[in-house]
Amino acid sequence: SLSLSLSLSLSLSLARSLARSLSLARSLSLSLSSHPTTVVHTLLIRVKAEQPPPLCVGIVGCGRIGIVHMDTIKQCKGAQIVSIGGSSRPEAIKELAQKYNVDHYACDAKEVIDNPNVQAVWICSPSQFHAEQIRHAASLGKDIFCEKPIATNLEETIEAVKYAREKGVKLMVALQRRFDPNFLRVKECIRNNDTGTPVQVIGRPHR
């Protein structure tokens, strides 16, 4: 029927587009003249196989905010926790490691950052340690997600940012609210001139 022919034609067109964009056509063991369903199925299998492995994360600081990040990362398919630490309570770290199925844990934050399996460091420790831990992680070429603040004074903040740039690593501060749907709606309203000139925006959680 016309409907079936159109559907098959669109499927074949999609398969060809996928093959070109992903540079898979040459490596496929079948030609694009094959049945469209077979082509698409093969492409999806190949794309899934070529997906990058999850980012291996080390979390420094196992207090309240550290646990918040553990909960979040456990829900993220693109990342996995491989090391946690930075606490004076070894039993508490051990319990967290068991809860989140993390093989490596240590009281010393340096051991977490030095762990060769750690690709990116989450800094959730007390503020006075942030700048030093940023520099240490950056010196090893590891990307960094740091809870606010970067440092406890302006000079150390500037130095930490510059050092991360020099080492070519990513340094992100936890200003996660910029991705919150409610905040994005406010931003969109301002951009579309749906409001007057904003002077102050205050966000309060609903309970």
Coordinates of N, CA and C in Angstrom, one line a residue:
S1 N 0.8 -1.2 0.0 CA 0.0 0.0 0.0 C 0.9 1.2 0.0
L2 N 0.2 2.4 -0.3 CA 1.0 3.6 -0.4 C 1.5 4.0 1.0
S3 N 0.7 3.7 2.0 CA 1.1 4.0 3.4 C 2.4 3.2 3.8
L4 N 2.3 1.9 3.5 CA 3.5 1.1 3.8 C 4.7 1.5 3.0
S5 N 4.5 1.8 1.7 CA 5.7 2.2 0.9 C 6.3 3.5 1.4
L6 N 5.4 4.4 1.8 CA 5.9 5.7 2.4 C 6.7 5.5 3.7
S7 N 6.1 4.6 4.5 CA 6.8 4.3 5.8 C 8.1 3.6 5.6
L8 N 8.2 2.7 4.7 CA 9.5 2.0 4.4 C 10.5 3.0 3.8
S9 N 10.0 3.9 2.9 CA 10.9 4.9 2.3 C 11.4 5.9 3.4
L10 N 10.6 6.3 4.3 CA 11.1 7.2 5.4 C 12.1 6.5 6.3
S11 N 11.8 5.2 6.6 CA 12.7 4.4 7.4 C 14.1 4.3 6.8
L12 N 14.1 4.0 5.4 CA 15.3 3.9 4.7 C 16.1 5.2 4.7
S13 N 15.3 6.3 4.5 CA 15.9 7.6 4.5 C 16.6 7.9 5.9
L14 N 15.9 7.6 7.0 CA 16.4 7.7 8.3 C 17.6 6.9 8.5
A15 N 17.6 5.7 8.0 CA 18.8 4.8 8.2 C 20.0 5.4 7.5
R16 N 19.8 5.9 6.3 CA 20.9 6.5 5.5 C 21.4 7.7 6.3
S17 N 20.5 8.5 6.8 CA 21.0 9.7 7.5 C 21.8 9.4 8.7
L18 N 21.3 8.4 9.5 CA 22.0 7.9 10.7 C 23.4 7.4 10.3
A19 N 23.4 6.6 9.2 CA 24.7 6.1 8.8 C 25.7 7.1 8.4
R20 N 25.2 8.2 7.7 CA 26.2 9.2 7.4 C 26.6 10.0 8.6
S21 N 25.7 10.4 9.4 CA 26.1 11.2 10.6 C 27.0 10.5 11.6
L22 N 26.8 9.2 11.7 CA 27.6 8.5 12.6 C 28.8 7.8 12.0
S23 N 29.0 8.0 10.7 CA 30.1 7.4 10.0 C 30.1 5.9 10.1
L24 N 28.9 5.3 10.1 CA 28.9 3.8 10.3 C 28.7 3.0 9.0
A25 N 28.3 3.8 7.9 CA 27.9 3.1 6.7 C 29.0 2.1 6.2
R26 N 30.2 2.6 6.2 CA 31.3 1.8 5.6 C 31.6 0.6 6.5
S27 N 31.4 0.7 7.8 CA 31.7 -0.4 8.7 C 30.6 -1.4 8.8
L28 N 29.4 -1.1 8.3 CA 28.3 -2.0 8.4 C 28.5 -3.2 7.5
S29 N 28.1 -4.4 7.9 CA 28.3 -5.6 7.2 C 27.2 -5.8 6.2
L30 N 26.2 -4.9 6.1 CA 25.1 -5.0 5.2 C 24.9 -3.7 4.5
S31 N 24.4 -3.7 3.3 CA 24.2 -2.5 2.5 C 22.9 -1.8 2.9
L32 N 22.9 -0.5 2.5 CA 21.7 0.2 2.8 C 20.5 -0.1 1.9
S33 N 20.7 -1.1 1.0 CA 19.6 -1.6 0.2 C 18.9 -2.7 0.9
S34 N 19.4 -3.1 2.1 CA 18.7 -4.1 2.9 C 17.4 -3.6 3.4
H35 N 16.7 -4.5 4.0 CA 15.4 -4.1 4.5 C 15.6 -3.0 5.6
P36 N 14.8 -1.9 5.5 CA 15.0 -0.7 6.4 C 15.0 -1.1 7.9
T37 N 14.1 -2.0 8.3 CA 14.1 -2.4 9.7 C 15.4 -3.0 10.1
T38 N 16.0 -3.9 9.2 CA 17.2 -4.5 9.6 C 18.4 -3.5 9.7
V39 N 18.4 -2.5 8.8 CA 19.4 -1.5 8.8 C 19.3 -0.7 10.1
V40 N 18.1 -0.2 10.4 CA 17.9 0.6 11.6 C 18.3 -0.2 12.9
H41 N 17.9 -1.4 12.9 CA 18.2 -2.3 14.1 C 19.7 -2.4 14.2
T42 N 20.4 -2.6 13.1 CA 21.9 -2.8 13.2 C 22.5 -1.5 13.6
L43 N 22.0 -0.4 13.1 CA 22.6 0.9 13.5 C 22.4 1.2 15.0
L44 N 21.2 0.8 15.6 CA 20.9 1.1 17.0 C 21.8 0.2 17.8
I45 N 22.1 -1.0 17.4 CA 23.0 -1.9 18.2 C 24.4 -1.3 18.2
R46 N 24.8 -0.8 17.0 CA 26.2 -0.3 16.9 C 26.3 1.0 17.7
V47 N 25.3 1.9 17.7 CA 25.4 3.1 18.5 C 25.4 2.8 20.0
K48 N 24.6 1.8 20.4 CA 24.6 1.5 21.8 C 26.0 0.9 22.2
A49 N 26.6 0.1 21.3 CA 27.9 -0.5 21.6 C 29.0 0.6 21.7
E50 N 28.8 1.7 20.9 CA 29.8 2.7 20.9 C 29.6 3.9 21.9
Q51 N 28.6 3.7 22.7 CA 28.3 4.7 23.8 C 29.5 4.7 24.7
P52 N 30.0 5.9 25.1 CA 31.1 6.0 26.0 C 30.8 5.4 27.4
P53 N 31.8 4.8 28.1 CA 31.6 4.3 29.4 C 31.3 5.4 30.4
P54 N 30.6 5.1 31.5 CA 30.3 6.1 32.5 C 31.5 6.8 33.0
L55 N 31.3 8.1 33.4 CA 32.4 8.8 34.0 C 32.6 8.3 35.4
C56 N 33.9 8.0 35.8 CA 34.2 7.5 37.1 C 34.5 8.7 38.1
V57 N 33.6 8.8 39.1 CA 33.6 9.9 40.0 C 34.1 9.6 41.4
G58 N 35.0 10.5 41.9 CA 35.4 10.3 43.3 C 34.8 11.5 44.1
I59 N 34.2 11.2 45.2 CA 33.5 12.2 46.0 C 34.3 12.5 47.3
V60 N 34.7 13.7 47.5 CA 35.4 14.2 48.7 C 34.4 14.9 49.6
G61 N 34.2 14.4 50.8 CA 33.3 15.0 51.7 C 32.0 14.1 51.8
C62 N 31.8 13.5 52.9 CA 30.7 12.6 53.1 C 29.7 13.1 54.1
G63 N 29.5 14.4 54.2 CA 28.5 14.9 55.0 C 27.2 15.0 54.3
R64 N 26.3 15.9 54.7 CA 25.0 16.0 54.2 C 25.0 16.3 52.7
I65 N 25.8 17.3 52.2 CA 25.7 17.6 50.8 C 26.4 16.6 50.0
G66 N 27.4 15.9 50.6 CA 28.1 14.8 49.8 C 27.1 13.7 49.6
I67 N 26.3 13.4 50.6 CA 25.3 12.3 50.4 C 24.2 12.7 49.4
V68 N 23.9 14.0 49.3 CA 22.9 14.5 48.3 C 23.5 14.2 46.9
H69 N 24.8 14.5 46.7 CA 25.4 14.2 45.4 C 25.5 12.7 45.1
M70 N 25.8 11.9 46.1 CA 25.8 10.5 45.9 C 24.5 10.0 45.4
D71 N 23.4 10.4 46.0 CA 22.1 10.0 45.6 C 21.8 10.4 44.2
T72 N 22.3 11.6 43.8 CA 22.0 12.2 42.4 C 22.8 11.4 41.4
I73 N 24.1 11.2 41.7 CA 25.0 10.5 40.8 C 24.5 9.0 40.6
K74 N 24.0 8.4 41.6 CA 23.5 7.0 41.5 C 22.4 6.9 40.5
Q75 N 21.7 8.0 40.2 CA 20.6 8.0 39.3 C 21.0 8.4 37.9
C76 N 22.3 8.7 37.7 CA 22.8 9.2 36.5 C 23.5 8.1 35.7
K77 N 22.9 7.8 34.5 CA 23.5 6.6 33.7 C 24.9 6.9 33.2
G78 N 25.2 8.2 33.1 CA 26.5 8.6 32.5 C 27.6 8.7 33.5
A79 N 27.4 8.3 34.8 CA 28.4 8.4 35.8 C 28.3 7.3 36.8
Q80 N 29.4 7.0 37.5 CA 29.4 6.1 38.6 C 30.4 6.5 39.6
I81 N 30.0 6.2 40.9 CA 30.9 6.6 42.0 C 31.9 5.4 42.2
V82 N 33.2 5.7 42.2 CA 34.2 4.7 42.3 C 35.0 4.9 43.6
S83 N 34.9 6.0 44.2 CA 35.7 6.3 45.5 C 35.0 7.4 46.3
I84 N 35.0 7.2 47.6 CA 34.5 8.3 48.5 C 35.4 8.4 49.6
G85 N 35.4 9.6 50.3 CA 36.2 9.8 51.4 C 36.3 11.2 51.9
G86 N 37.2 11.5 52.8 CA 37.4 12.8 53.4 C 36.5 13.0 54.6
S87 N 36.7 12.1 55.6 CA 35.9 12.2 56.8 C 36.7 11.6 58.0
S88 N 36.5 12.1 59.2 CA 37.2 11.6 60.3 C 36.5 10.5 61.0
R89 N 35.4 10.0 60.3 CA 34.7 8.9 60.9 C 34.7 7.7 59.9
P90 N 35.7 6.8 60.1 CA 35.8 5.7 59.2 C 34.6 4.8 59.1
E91 N 33.9 4.6 60.2 CA 32.7 3.7 60.2 C 31.6 4.3 59.3
A92 N 31.5 5.6 59.4 CA 30.4 6.3 58.6 C 30.8 6.2 57.1
I93 N 32.0 6.3 56.7 CA 32.4 6.2 55.3 C 32.2 4.7 54.9
K94 N 32.5 3.8 55.7 CA 32.4 2.4 55.3 C 30.9 2.1 55.1
E95 N 30.0 2.6 55.9 CA 28.6 2.4 55.8 C 28.1 3.0 54.5
L96 N 28.6 4.2 54.2 CA 28.2 4.8 52.9 C 28.7 4.1 51.7
A97 N 29.9 3.6 51.8 CA 30.5 2.8 50.7 C 29.6 1.5 50.4
Q98 N 29.2 0.9 51.5 CA 28.4 -0.3 51.4 C 27.0 0.1 50.8
K99 N 26.4 1.2 51.3 CA 25.1 1.6 50.8 C 25.1 1.9 49.3
Y100 N 26.2 2.6 48.9 CA 26.2 3.1 47.5 C 27.1 2.1 46.6
N101 N 27.4 1.0 47.1 CA 28.2 0.0 46.4 C 29.5 0.6 45.8
V102 N 30.2 1.2 46.6 CA 31.5 1.8 46.2 C 32.7 1.0 46.8
D103 N 33.6 0.6 45.9 CA 34.6 -0.3 46.3 C 35.7 0.4 47.1
H104 N 36.1 1.6 46.8 CA 37.2 2.3 47.4 C 36.7 3.4 48.3
Y105 N 37.2 3.5 49.5 CA 36.8 4.6 50.4 C 38.0 4.8 51.3
A106 N 38.1 6.1 51.8 CA 39.3 6.4 52.7 C 38.9 7.7 53.5
C107 N 39.6 7.8 54.6 CA 39.4 8.9 55.5 C 40.0 10.2 54.9
D108 N 41.2 9.9 54.3 CA 42.0 11.0 53.7 C 41.5 11.4 52.3
A109 N 41.0 12.6 52.1 CA 40.5 13.0 50.8 C 41.5 12.9 49.7
K110 N 42.8 13.0 50.0 CA 43.9 12.9 49.0 C 43.9 11.6 48.4
E111 N 43.5 10.5 49.1 CA 43.5 9.2 48.6 C 42.4 9.0 47.5
V112 N 41.3 9.7 47.7 CA 40.2 9.7 46.8 C 40.7 10.4 45.5
I113 N 41.3 11.6 45.6 CA 41.7 12.3 44.4 C 42.8 11.6 43.7
D114 N 43.7 10.9 44.4 CA 44.8 10.2 43.8 C 44.4 8.9 43.2
N115 N 43.3 8.4 43.5 CA 42.8 7.1 43.0 C 42.9 7.1 41.5
P116 N 43.6 6.2 40.9 CA 43.8 6.2 39.4 C 42.5 6.0 38.6
N117 N 41.5 5.4 39.3 CA 40.2 5.1 38.7 C 39.3 6.3 38.6
V118 N 39.6 7.3 39.4 CA 38.8 8.5 39.5 C 39.2 9.4 38.3
Q119 N 38.1 9.7 37.5 CA 38.3 10.6 36.4 C 37.9 12.1 36.7
A120 N 36.9 12.2 37.6 CA 36.4 13.5 37.9 C 36.2 13.5 39.5
V121 N 36.5 14.7 40.1 CA 36.4 14.8 41.5 C 35.2 15.7 41.9
W122 N 34.4 15.3 42.8 CA 33.3 16.0 43.4 C 33.8 16.5 44.7
I123 N 33.9 17.8 44.9 CA 34.4 18.4 46.2 C 33.2 18.9 47.0
C124 N 32.9 18.1 48.0 CA 31.8 18.4 48.9 C 32.3 18.6 50.4
S125 N 33.5 18.9 50.5 CA 34.2 19.0 51.8 C 33.9 20.4 52.4
P126 N 34.3 20.6 53.7 CA 34.2 22.0 54.2 C 34.9 23.0 53.4
S127 N 34.4 24.2 53.4 CA 34.9 25.3 52.4 C 36.4 25.6 52.5
Q128 N 37.0 25.5 53.7 CA 38.4 25.9 53.8 C 39.3 24.9 53.1
F129 N 38.8 23.8 52.6 CA 39.6 22.8 51.9 C 39.5 22.9 50.4
H130 N 38.5 23.6 49.9 CA 38.2 23.6 48.5 C 39.3 23.9 47.6
A131 N 39.9 25.1 47.8 CA 41.0 25.6 46.9 C 42.1 24.6 46.8
E132 N 42.6 24.1 47.9 CA 43.7 23.1 47.9 C 43.3 21.8 47.2
Q133 N 42.1 21.4 47.4 CA 41.7 20.1 46.7 C 41.4 20.4 45.2
I134 N 41.0 21.5 44.8 CA 40.9 21.9 43.4 C 42.2 21.8 42.8
R135 N 43.2 22.4 43.4 CA 44.6 22.5 42.8 C 45.1 21.0 42.7
H136 N 44.9 20.2 43.7 CA 45.4 18.9 43.7 C 44.8 18.1 42.5
A137 N 43.5 18.2 42.4 CA 42.8 17.4 41.4 C 43.2 17.9 40.0
A138 N 43.3 19.2 39.8 CA 43.7 19.8 38.6 C 45.1 19.4 38.2
S139 N 46.0 19.3 39.2 CA 47.4 18.9 38.9 C 47.5 17.5 38.3
L140 N 46.4 16.7 38.6 CA 46.4 15.3 38.1 C 45.6 15.2 36.8
G141 N 45.1 16.4 36.3 CA 44.4 16.4 35.1 C 42.9 15.9 35.2
K142 N 42.4 16.0 36.4 CA 41.0 15.5 36.6 C 40.0 16.7 36.7
D143 N 38.9 16.5 36.0 CA 37.8 17.5 36.0 C 37.2 17.6 37.4
I144 N 36.6 18.8 37.7 CA 36.2 19.1 39.1 C 34.8 19.7 39.1
F145 N 34.0 19.2 40.0 CA 32.7 19.8 40.4 C 32.9 20.2 41.8
C146 N 32.7 21.5 42.1 CA 33.0 22.0 43.5 C 31.8 22.6 44.1
E147 N 31.4 22.2 45.3 CA 30.4 22.9 46.0 C 30.8 24.4 46.3
K148 N 29.8 25.2 46.4 CA 30.1 26.6 46.8 C 30.7 26.7 48.2
P149 N 31.7 27.6 48.4 CA 32.4 28.4 47.5 C 33.7 27.7 46.9
I150 N 34.3 28.3 45.9 CA 35.6 27.8 45.4 C 36.7 27.9 46.5
A151 N 36.6 29.0 47.2 CA 37.6 29.2 48.3 C 37.0 30.2 49.3
T152 N 37.7 30.4 50.4 CA 37.1 31.3 51.4 C 37.6 32.7 51.3
N153 N 38.4 33.0 50.3 CA 38.7 34.4 50.0 C 38.9 34.6 48.5
L154 N 38.9 35.9 48.1 CA 38.9 36.2 46.7 C 40.2 35.8 46.0
E155 N 41.3 36.0 46.7 CA 42.7 35.7 46.1 C 42.8 34.2 45.8
E156 N 42.4 33.3 46.8 CA 42.5 31.9 46.5 C 41.5 31.4 45.5
T157 N 40.4 32.1 45.4 CA 39.4 31.8 44.4 C 40.0 32.0 43.0
I158 N 40.5 33.2 42.8 CA 41.1 33.5 41.5 C 42.3 32.6 41.1
E159 N 43.1 32.3 42.1 CA 44.2 31.4 41.9 C 43.7 30.0 41.5
A160 N 42.7 29.5 42.1 CA 42.2 28.1 41.8 C 41.6 28.1 40.4
V161 N 40.9 29.1 40.0 CA 40.3 29.2 38.7 C 41.4 29.2 37.6
K162 N 42.4 30.1 37.9 CA 43.5 30.2 36.9 C 44.2 28.9 36.8
Y163 N 44.5 28.2 37.9 CA 45.2 27.0 37.9 C 44.5 25.9 37.1
A164 N 43.2 25.8 37.3 CA 42.4 24.8 36.6 C 42.5 25.1 35.0
R165 N 42.4 26.4 34.7 CA 42.6 26.8 33.3 C 43.9 26.4 32.7
E166 N 45.0 26.6 33.5 CA 46.3 26.3 33.1 C 46.5 24.8 32.8
K167 N 45.8 24.0 33.7 CA 45.9 22.6 33.5 C 44.9 22.0 32.5
G168 N 44.1 22.8 32.0 CA 43.1 22.4 31.0 C 42.0 21.5 31.5
V169 N 41.6 21.6 32.7 CA 40.6 20.8 33.3 C 39.3 21.7 33.4
K170 N 38.2 21.0 33.5 CA 36.9 21.7 33.7 C 36.7 21.9 35.2
L171 N 36.3 23.1 35.5 CA 35.9 23.4 36.9 C 34.6 24.0 37.0
M172 N 33.6 23.3 37.6 CA 32.3 23.8 37.7 C 31.9 24.0 39.2
V173 N 31.3 25.1 39.4 CA 30.8 25.4 40.8 C 29.3 25.0 40.8
A174 N 28.9 24.5 42.0 CA 27.5 23.9 42.1 C 26.4 25.0 42.1
L175 N 26.2 25.6 41.0 CA 25.1 26.6 40.8 C 24.0 25.8 40.0
Q176 N 23.6 24.7 40.6 CA 22.7 23.8 39.9 C 21.3 24.3 39.6
R177 N 20.9 25.4 40.4 CA 19.6 25.9 40.2 C 19.4 26.5 38.8
R178 N 20.4 26.8 38.1 CA 20.3 27.4 36.7 C 19.6 26.3 35.8
F179 N 19.7 25.1 36.2 CA 19.0 24.0 35.4 C 17.6 23.6 35.9
D180 N 17.2 24.3 37.0 CA 15.9 24.0 37.6 C 14.8 24.5 36.6
P181 N 13.8 23.7 36.4 CA 12.7 24.1 35.4 C 12.0 25.4 35.8
N182 N 11.9 25.6 37.2 CA 11.2 26.9 37.6 C 12.1 28.1 37.3
F183 N 13.4 27.9 37.5 CA 14.3 29.0 37.2 C 14.4 29.3 35.7
L184 N 14.3 28.2 34.9 CA 14.4 28.4 33.5 C 13.1 29.1 33.0
R185 N 12.0 28.9 33.6 CA 10.8 29.6 33.3 C 10.9 31.1 33.6
V186 N 11.4 31.4 34.7 CA 11.6 32.8 35.0 C 12.6 33.5 34.0
K187 N 13.6 32.8 33.7 CA 14.6 33.3 32.7 C 13.9 33.5 31.3
E188 N 13.0 32.6 30.9 CA 12.3 32.7 29.7 C 11.3 33.9 29.7
C189 N 10.7 34.1 30.8 CA 9.7 35.2 31.0 C 10.5 36.6 30.8
I190 N 11.7 36.6 31.4 CA 12.4 37.9 31.4 C 12.9 38.1 29.9
R191 N 13.4 37.0 29.3 CA 13.9 37.1 27.9 C 12.8 37.5 26.9
N192 N 11.6 37.1 27.2 CA 10.4 37.4 26.3 C 9.7 38.7 26.7
N193 N 10.3 39.4 27.7 CA 9.7 40.7 28.1 C 8.3 40.5 28.6
D194 N 8.0 39.3 29.2 CA 6.7 39.1 29.8 C 6.6 39.8 31.2
T195 N 7.6 40.3 31.7 CA 7.6 41.0 33.0 C 8.2 42.4 32.8
G196 N 8.1 43.2 33.8 CA 8.8 44.4 33.8 C 10.3 44.2 34.0
T197 N 11.0 45.3 34.2 CA 12.4 45.2 34.5 C 12.7 44.6 35.8
P198 N 13.3 43.4 35.9 CA 13.5 42.7 37.2 C 14.5 43.4 38.1
V199 N 14.1 43.5 39.3 CA 15.0 44.1 40.3 C 15.6 43.1 41.2
Q200 N 14.8 42.1 41.6 CA 15.2 41.0 42.4 C 14.3 39.8 42.2
V201 N 14.9 38.6 42.2 CA 14.1 37.4 42.1 C 14.4 36.6 43.3
I202 N 13.3 36.2 44.0 CA 13.5 35.4 45.3 C 12.7 34.1 45.0
G203 N 13.4 33.0 45.3 CA 12.8 31.7 45.1 C 12.6 31.0 46.5
R204 N 11.4 30.5 46.7 CA 11.1 29.8 47.9 C 10.5 28.5 47.6
P205 N 11.0 27.4 48.3 CA 10.4 26.1 48.1 C 9.0 26.0 48.6
H206 N 8.2 25.3 47.9 CA 6.8 25.0 48.3 C 6.8 23.8 49.2
R207 N 6.1 23.8 50.3 CA 6.0 22.7 51.2 C 4.6 22.3 51.4

